[in-house]
Coordinates of C-alpha atoms in Angstrom, one line a residue:
X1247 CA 3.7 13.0 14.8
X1248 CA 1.9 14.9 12.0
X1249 CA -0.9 14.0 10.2
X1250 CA -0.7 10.2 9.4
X1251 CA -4.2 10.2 6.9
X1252 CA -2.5 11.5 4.2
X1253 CA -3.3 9.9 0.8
X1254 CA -0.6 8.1 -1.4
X1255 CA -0.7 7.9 -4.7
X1256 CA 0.4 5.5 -7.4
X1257 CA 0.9 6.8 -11.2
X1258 CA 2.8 6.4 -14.6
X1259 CA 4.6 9.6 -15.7
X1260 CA 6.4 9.2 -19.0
X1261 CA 9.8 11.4 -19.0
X1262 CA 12.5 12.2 -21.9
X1263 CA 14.2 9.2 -20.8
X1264 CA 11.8 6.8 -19.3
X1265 CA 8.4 5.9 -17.6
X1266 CA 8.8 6.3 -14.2
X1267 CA 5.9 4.6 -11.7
X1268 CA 5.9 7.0 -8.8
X1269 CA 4.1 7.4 -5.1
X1270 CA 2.6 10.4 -4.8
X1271 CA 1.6 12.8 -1.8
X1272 CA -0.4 16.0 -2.6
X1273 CA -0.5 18.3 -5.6
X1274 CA 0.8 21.5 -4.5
X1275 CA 3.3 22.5 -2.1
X1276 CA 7.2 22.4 -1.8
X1277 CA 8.8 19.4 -3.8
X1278 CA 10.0 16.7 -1.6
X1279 CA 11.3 13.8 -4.0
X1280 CA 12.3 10.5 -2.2
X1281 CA 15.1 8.0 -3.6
X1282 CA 15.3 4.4 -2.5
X1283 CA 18.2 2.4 -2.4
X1284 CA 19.3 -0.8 -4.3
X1285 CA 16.7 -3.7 -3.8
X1286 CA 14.0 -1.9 -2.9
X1287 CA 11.7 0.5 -4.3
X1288 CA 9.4 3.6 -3.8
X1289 CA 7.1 1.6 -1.6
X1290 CA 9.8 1.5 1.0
X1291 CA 9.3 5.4 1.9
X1292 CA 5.3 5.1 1.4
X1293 CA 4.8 5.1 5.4
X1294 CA 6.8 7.8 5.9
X1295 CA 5.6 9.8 3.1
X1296 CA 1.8 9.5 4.4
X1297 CA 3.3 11.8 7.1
X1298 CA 4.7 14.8 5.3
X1299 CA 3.7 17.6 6.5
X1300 CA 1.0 20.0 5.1
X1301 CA 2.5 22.6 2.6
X1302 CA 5.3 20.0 0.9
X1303 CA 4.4 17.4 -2.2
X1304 CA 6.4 13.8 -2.1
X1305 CA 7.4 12.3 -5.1
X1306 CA 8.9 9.0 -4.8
X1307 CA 9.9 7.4 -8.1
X1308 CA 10.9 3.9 -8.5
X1309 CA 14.4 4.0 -9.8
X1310 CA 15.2 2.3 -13.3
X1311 CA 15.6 -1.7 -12.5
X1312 CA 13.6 -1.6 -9.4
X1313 CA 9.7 -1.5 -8.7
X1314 CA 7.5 -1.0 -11.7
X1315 CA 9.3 1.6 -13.8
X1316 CA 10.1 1.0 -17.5
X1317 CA 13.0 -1.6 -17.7
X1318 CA 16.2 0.3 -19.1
X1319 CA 20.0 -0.9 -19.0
X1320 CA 21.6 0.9 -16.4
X1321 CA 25.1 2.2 -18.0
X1322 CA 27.4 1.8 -15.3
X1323 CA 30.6 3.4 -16.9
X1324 CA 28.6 6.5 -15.6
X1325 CA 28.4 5.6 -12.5
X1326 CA 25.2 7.1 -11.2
X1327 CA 24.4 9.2 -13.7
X1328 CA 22.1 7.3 -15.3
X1329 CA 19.2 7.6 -12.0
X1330 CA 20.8 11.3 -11.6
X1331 CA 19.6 12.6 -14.7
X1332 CA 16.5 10.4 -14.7
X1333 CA 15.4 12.2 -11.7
X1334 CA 16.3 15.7 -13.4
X1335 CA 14.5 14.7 -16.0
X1336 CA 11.1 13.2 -13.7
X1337 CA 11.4 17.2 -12.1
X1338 CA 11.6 18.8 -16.0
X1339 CA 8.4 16.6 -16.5
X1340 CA 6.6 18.1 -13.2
X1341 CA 7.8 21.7 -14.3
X1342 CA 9.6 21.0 -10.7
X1343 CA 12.9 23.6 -10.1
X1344 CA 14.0 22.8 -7.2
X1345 CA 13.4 20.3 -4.7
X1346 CA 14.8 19.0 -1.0
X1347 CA 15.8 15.1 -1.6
X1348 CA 15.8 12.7 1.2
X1349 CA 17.7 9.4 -0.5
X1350 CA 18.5 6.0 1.0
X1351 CA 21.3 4.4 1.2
X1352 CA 22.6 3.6 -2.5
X1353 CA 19.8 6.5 -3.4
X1354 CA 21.7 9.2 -1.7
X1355 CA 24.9 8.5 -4.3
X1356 CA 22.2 8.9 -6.8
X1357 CA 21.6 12.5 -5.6
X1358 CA 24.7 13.5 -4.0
X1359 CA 26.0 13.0 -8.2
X1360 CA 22.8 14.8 -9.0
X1361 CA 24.0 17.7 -6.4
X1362 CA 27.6 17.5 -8.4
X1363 CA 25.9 17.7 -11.9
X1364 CA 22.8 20.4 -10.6
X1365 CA 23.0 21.8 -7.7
X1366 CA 20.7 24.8 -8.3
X1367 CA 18.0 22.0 -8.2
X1368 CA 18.7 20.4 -5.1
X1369 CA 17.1 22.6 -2.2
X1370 CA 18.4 20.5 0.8
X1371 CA 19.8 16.8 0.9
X1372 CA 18.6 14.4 3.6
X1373 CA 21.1 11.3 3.1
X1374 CA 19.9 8.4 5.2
X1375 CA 22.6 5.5 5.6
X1376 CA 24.5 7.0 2.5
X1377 CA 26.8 4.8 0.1
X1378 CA 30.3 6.2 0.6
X1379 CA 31.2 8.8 -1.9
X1380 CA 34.0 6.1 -3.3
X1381 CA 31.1 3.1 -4.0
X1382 CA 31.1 0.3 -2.3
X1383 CA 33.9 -2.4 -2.3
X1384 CA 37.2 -1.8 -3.6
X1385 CA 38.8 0.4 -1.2
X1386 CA 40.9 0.6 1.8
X1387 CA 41.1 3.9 3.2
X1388 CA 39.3 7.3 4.4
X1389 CA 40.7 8.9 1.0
X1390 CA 39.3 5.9 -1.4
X1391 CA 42.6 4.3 -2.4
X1392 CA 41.8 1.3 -4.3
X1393 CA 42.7 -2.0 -3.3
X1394 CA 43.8 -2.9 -6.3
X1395 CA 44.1 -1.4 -9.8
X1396 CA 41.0 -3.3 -11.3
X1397 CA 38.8 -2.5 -8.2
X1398 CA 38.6 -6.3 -7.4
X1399 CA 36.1 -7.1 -5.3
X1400 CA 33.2 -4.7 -6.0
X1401 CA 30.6 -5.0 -8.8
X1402 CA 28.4 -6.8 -10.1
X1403 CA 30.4 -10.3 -9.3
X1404 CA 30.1 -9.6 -5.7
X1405 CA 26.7 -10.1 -5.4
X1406 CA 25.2 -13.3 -3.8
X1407 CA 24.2 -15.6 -6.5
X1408 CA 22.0 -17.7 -4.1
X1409 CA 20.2 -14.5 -3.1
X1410 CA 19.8 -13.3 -6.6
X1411 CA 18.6 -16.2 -7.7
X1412 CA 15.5 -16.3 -4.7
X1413 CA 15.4 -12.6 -6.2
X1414 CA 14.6 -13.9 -9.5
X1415 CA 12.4 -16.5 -8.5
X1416 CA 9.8 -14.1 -6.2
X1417 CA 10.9 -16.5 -3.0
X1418 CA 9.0 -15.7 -0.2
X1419 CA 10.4 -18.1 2.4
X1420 CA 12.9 -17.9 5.8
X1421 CA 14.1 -21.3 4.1
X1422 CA 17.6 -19.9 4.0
X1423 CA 20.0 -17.4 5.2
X1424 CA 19.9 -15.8 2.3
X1425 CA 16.1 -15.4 1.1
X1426 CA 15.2 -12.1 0.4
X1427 CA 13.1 -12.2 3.5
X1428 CA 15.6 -13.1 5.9
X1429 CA 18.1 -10.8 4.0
X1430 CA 15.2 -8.1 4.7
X1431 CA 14.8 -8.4 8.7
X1432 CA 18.4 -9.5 9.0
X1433 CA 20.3 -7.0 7.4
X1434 CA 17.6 -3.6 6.0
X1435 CA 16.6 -3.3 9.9
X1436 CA 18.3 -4.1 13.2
X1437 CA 17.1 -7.5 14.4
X1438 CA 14.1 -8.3 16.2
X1439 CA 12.5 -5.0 14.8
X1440 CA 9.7 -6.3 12.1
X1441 CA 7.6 -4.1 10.0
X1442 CA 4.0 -3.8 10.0
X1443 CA 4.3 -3.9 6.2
X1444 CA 6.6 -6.7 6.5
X1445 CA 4.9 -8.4 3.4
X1446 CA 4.1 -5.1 1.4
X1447 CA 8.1 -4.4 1.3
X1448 CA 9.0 -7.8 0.7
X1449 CA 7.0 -7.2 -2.2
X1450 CA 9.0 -4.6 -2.9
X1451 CA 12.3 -6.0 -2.9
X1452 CA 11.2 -8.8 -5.1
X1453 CA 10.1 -6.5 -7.3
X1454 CA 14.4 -6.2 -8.2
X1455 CA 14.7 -6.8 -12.0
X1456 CA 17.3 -9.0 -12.3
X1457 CA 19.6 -9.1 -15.1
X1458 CA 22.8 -8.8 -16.0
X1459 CA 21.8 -5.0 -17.5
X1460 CA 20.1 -4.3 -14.1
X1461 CA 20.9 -6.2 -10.9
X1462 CA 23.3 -6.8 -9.8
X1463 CA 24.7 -6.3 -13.1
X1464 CA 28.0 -7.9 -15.3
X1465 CA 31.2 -8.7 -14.4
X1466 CA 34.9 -9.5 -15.3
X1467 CA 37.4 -12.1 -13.8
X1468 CA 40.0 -10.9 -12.3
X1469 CA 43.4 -12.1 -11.1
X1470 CA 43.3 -10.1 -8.1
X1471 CA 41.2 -11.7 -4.7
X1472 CA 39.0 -12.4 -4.6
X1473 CA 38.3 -13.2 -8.3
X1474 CA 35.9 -10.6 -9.8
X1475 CA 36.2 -7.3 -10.9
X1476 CA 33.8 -4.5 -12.0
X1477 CA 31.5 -5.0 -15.3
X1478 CA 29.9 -2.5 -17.0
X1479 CA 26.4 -2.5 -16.2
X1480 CA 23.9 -2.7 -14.0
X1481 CA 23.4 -1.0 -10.2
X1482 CA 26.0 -3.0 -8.3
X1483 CA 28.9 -1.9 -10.8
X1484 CA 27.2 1.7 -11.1
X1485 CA 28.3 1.6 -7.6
X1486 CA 31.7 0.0 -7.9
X1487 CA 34.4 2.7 -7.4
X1488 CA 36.1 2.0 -10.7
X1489 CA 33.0 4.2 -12.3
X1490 CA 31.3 6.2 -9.2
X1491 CA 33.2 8.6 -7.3
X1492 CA 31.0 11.9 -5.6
X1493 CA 33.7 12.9 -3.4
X1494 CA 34.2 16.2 -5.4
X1495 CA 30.8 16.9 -3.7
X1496 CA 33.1 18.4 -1.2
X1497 CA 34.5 20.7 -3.6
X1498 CA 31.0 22.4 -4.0
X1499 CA 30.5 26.5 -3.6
X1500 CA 27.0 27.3 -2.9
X1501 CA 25.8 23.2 -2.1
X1502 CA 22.9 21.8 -0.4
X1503 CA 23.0 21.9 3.0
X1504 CA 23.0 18.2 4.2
X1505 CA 21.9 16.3 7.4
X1506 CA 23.2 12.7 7.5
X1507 CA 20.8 9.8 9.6
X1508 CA 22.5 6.8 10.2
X1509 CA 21.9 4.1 12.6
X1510 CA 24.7 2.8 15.0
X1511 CA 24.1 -0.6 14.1
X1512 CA 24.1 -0.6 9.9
X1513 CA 25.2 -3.9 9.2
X1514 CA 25.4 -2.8 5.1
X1515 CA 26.8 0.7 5.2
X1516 CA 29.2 0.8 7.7
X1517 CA 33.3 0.6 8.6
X1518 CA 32.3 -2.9 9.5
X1519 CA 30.2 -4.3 6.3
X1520 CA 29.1 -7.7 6.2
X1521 CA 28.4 -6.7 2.8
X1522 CA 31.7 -6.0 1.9
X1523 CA 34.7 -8.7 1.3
X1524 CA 37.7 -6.7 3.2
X1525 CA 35.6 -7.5 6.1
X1526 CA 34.0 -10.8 4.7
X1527 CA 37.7 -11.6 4.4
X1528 CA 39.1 -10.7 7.6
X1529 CA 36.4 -12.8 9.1
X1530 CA 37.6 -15.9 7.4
X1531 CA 33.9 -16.0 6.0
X1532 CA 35.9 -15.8 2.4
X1533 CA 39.1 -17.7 1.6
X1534 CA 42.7 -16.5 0.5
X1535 CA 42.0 -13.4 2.2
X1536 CA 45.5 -11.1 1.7
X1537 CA 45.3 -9.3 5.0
X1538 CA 44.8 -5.9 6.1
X1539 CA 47.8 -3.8 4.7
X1540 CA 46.4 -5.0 1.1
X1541 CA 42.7 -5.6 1.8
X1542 CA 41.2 -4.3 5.0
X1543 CA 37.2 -3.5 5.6
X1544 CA 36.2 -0.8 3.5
X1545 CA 35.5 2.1 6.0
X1546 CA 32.7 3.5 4.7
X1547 CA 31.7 5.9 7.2
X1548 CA 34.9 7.5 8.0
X1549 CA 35.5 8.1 4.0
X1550 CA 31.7 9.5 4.2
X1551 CA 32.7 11.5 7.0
X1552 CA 35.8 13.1 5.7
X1553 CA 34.4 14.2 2.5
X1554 CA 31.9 16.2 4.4
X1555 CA 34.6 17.3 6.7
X1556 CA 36.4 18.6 3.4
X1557 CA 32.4 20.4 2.3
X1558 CA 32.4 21.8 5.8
X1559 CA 36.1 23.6 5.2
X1560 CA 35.1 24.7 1.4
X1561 CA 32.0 26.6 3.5
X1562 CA 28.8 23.7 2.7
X1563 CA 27.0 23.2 5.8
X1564 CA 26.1 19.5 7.0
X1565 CA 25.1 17.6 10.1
X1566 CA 25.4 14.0 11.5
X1567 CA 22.6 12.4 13.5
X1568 CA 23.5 8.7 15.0
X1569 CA 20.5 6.6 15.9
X1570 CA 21.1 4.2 18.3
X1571 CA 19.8 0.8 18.6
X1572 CA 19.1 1.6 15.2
X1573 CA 20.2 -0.4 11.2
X1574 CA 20.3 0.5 8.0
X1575 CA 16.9 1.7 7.4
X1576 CA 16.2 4.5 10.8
X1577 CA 13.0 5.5 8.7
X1578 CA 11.6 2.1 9.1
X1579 CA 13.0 1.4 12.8
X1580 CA 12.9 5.0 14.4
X1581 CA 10.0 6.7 12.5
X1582 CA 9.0 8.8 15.2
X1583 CA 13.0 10.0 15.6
X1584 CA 13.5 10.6 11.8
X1585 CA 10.2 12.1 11.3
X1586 CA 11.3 14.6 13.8
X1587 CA 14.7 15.6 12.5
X1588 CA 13.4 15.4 8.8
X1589 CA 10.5 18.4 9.5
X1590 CA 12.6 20.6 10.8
X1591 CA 15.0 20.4 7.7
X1592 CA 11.9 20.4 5.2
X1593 CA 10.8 23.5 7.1
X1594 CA 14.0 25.3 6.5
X1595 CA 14.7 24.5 3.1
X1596 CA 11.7 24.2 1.2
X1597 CA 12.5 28.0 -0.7

């Protein structure tokens, strides 16, 4: 392992859009710009970012509604453009031009759009447990179809309300399945693995603003199962297929090159989601389910899969690396494994 000593930072840096809190490793070197995922923040890639190599910078912002970044609606009906151009915007304010990006989870839509918007600023693209390039929820198939016309069943109505309400409250306990704790050790990792920094990441996930403008976000009604359709803001609709769609990433001349880390056992980003209602519903764990030919589980790796099949045959170069044993967060569980693919990738981009 390299160097574990060195120092993180913690600062305010006011951008054209917003103030962004950010972790910070070093002052000079190649840009290396971290991107959590949804319920989480920054803090979740501090670890691994006291190991970054000599000779690269990390910068890990806390996204708008998460951490301690300035509080701003997130516009869904852009789907994630809104935390793709505040991170253009954090690099314009750190005279930044390029940088290699290693996202997580719903982070790595945020720069894959990013990538689609700018991709002479994007130096390499390390997506770890990606969202599917058609959102999350809503579809049935490796091309995206949707369900149904009003992409029922993703957005911000699909949230748990007893989770976001222990969300809101700061609730600290294993009281329930559903406490942001359990939630944590259940679902971000494989179970039994348990963090050193179990409470320091807690913190962070309870540090989810919660609102209808920022998680999970709005929603409509719908007459379509199972009963709620996309609204227009917040982060789980700016992830709902009816407004974010990155599969043209494929369709990129001259991309990042991309290594995808995923872990075998994801229990949130996978073909199997106990996250998402297709397979919620084929479960039986949610009523009036209308079967496979109109609802199946959303298969969320093999849509991932075939749109960088597509960026492979359109001449991008990418790479997928399955950790066994392994969840939805390998650089928590695996850090020795993902510290060791990540270098490597650093080393050969970082130009």
């Amino acid at each position: 392992m390299a160097d574990t000593s060195r120092k993180v930072e913690i600062r305010d840096i006011p951008t054209q859009r917003l103030r962004v809190r950010a972790r910070l490793v070093g002052e000079d070197g190649f840009p290396v710009i971290f991107v959590h995922g949804n319920c989480s923040s920054s803090a979740f890639f501090e670890s691994l970012m006291k190991t970054l190599p000599e000779g690269f910078r990390g910068i890990a912002p806390d996204m708008r509604g998460y951490g301690h970044t300035e509080e701003k609606t997130i516009n869904a009906t852009r789907g994630m453009r809104d935390f793709a151009d505040d991170l253009l915007a954090l690099m314009d304010t750190l005279s930044l031009k390029r940088a290699v990006f290693v996202a997580h989870s719903a982070g790595a839509g945020m720069v894959m759009q990013l990538s689609i918007d700018h991709p002479e600023r994007v130096a390499g693209l390390v997506v770890e447990a990606p969202l599917s390039p058609y959102g999350f929820g809503g579809t049935k198939d490796a091309d995206g179809t949707p369900c149904w016309a009003d992409f029922a069943g993703s957005g911000g109505g699909t949230a748990n309300p007893d989770f976001v309400q222990r969300l809101k409250n700061k609730d600290r306990s294993t009281e329930s399945q559903t406490s942001p704790r359990n939630v944590m050790n259940g679902c971000y990792v494989k179970p039994p693995f348990r963090h050193p920094d179990e409470e320091k990441l807690l913190d962070s996930v309870l540090d989810t603003h919660v609102s209808d403008e920022l998680y999970p976000g709005n929603f409509t009604k719908s007459p379509n199962w199972p009963g709620v359709a996309p609204g227009t803001t917040g982060m789980n609709n700016a992830m709902a297929p009816a407004w974010y769609n990155t599969s043209s990433f494929a369709e990129l001349k001259n991309g990042p090159d991309l290594l995808w880390i995923r872990g075998a056992d994801d229990a949130i980003v996978s073909d199997t989601s106990l996250f998402d209602f297709g397979f919620l519903g084929k479960l039986g764990a949610v009523p009036g389910w209308p079967g496979d030919a109109q609802y199946p589980p959303q298969p969320m790796v093999s849509q991932m899969r075939k749109v960088m099949e597509r960026y492979a045959a359109n001449g991008g170069r990418y790479r997928e690396v399955v950790l066994q044993d392994t969840g939805h967060s390998p650089h928590l569980e695996k850090t020795k494994e993902f510290h060791d693919l990540l270098v490597p990738f650093l080393q050969e981009h970082a130009r």
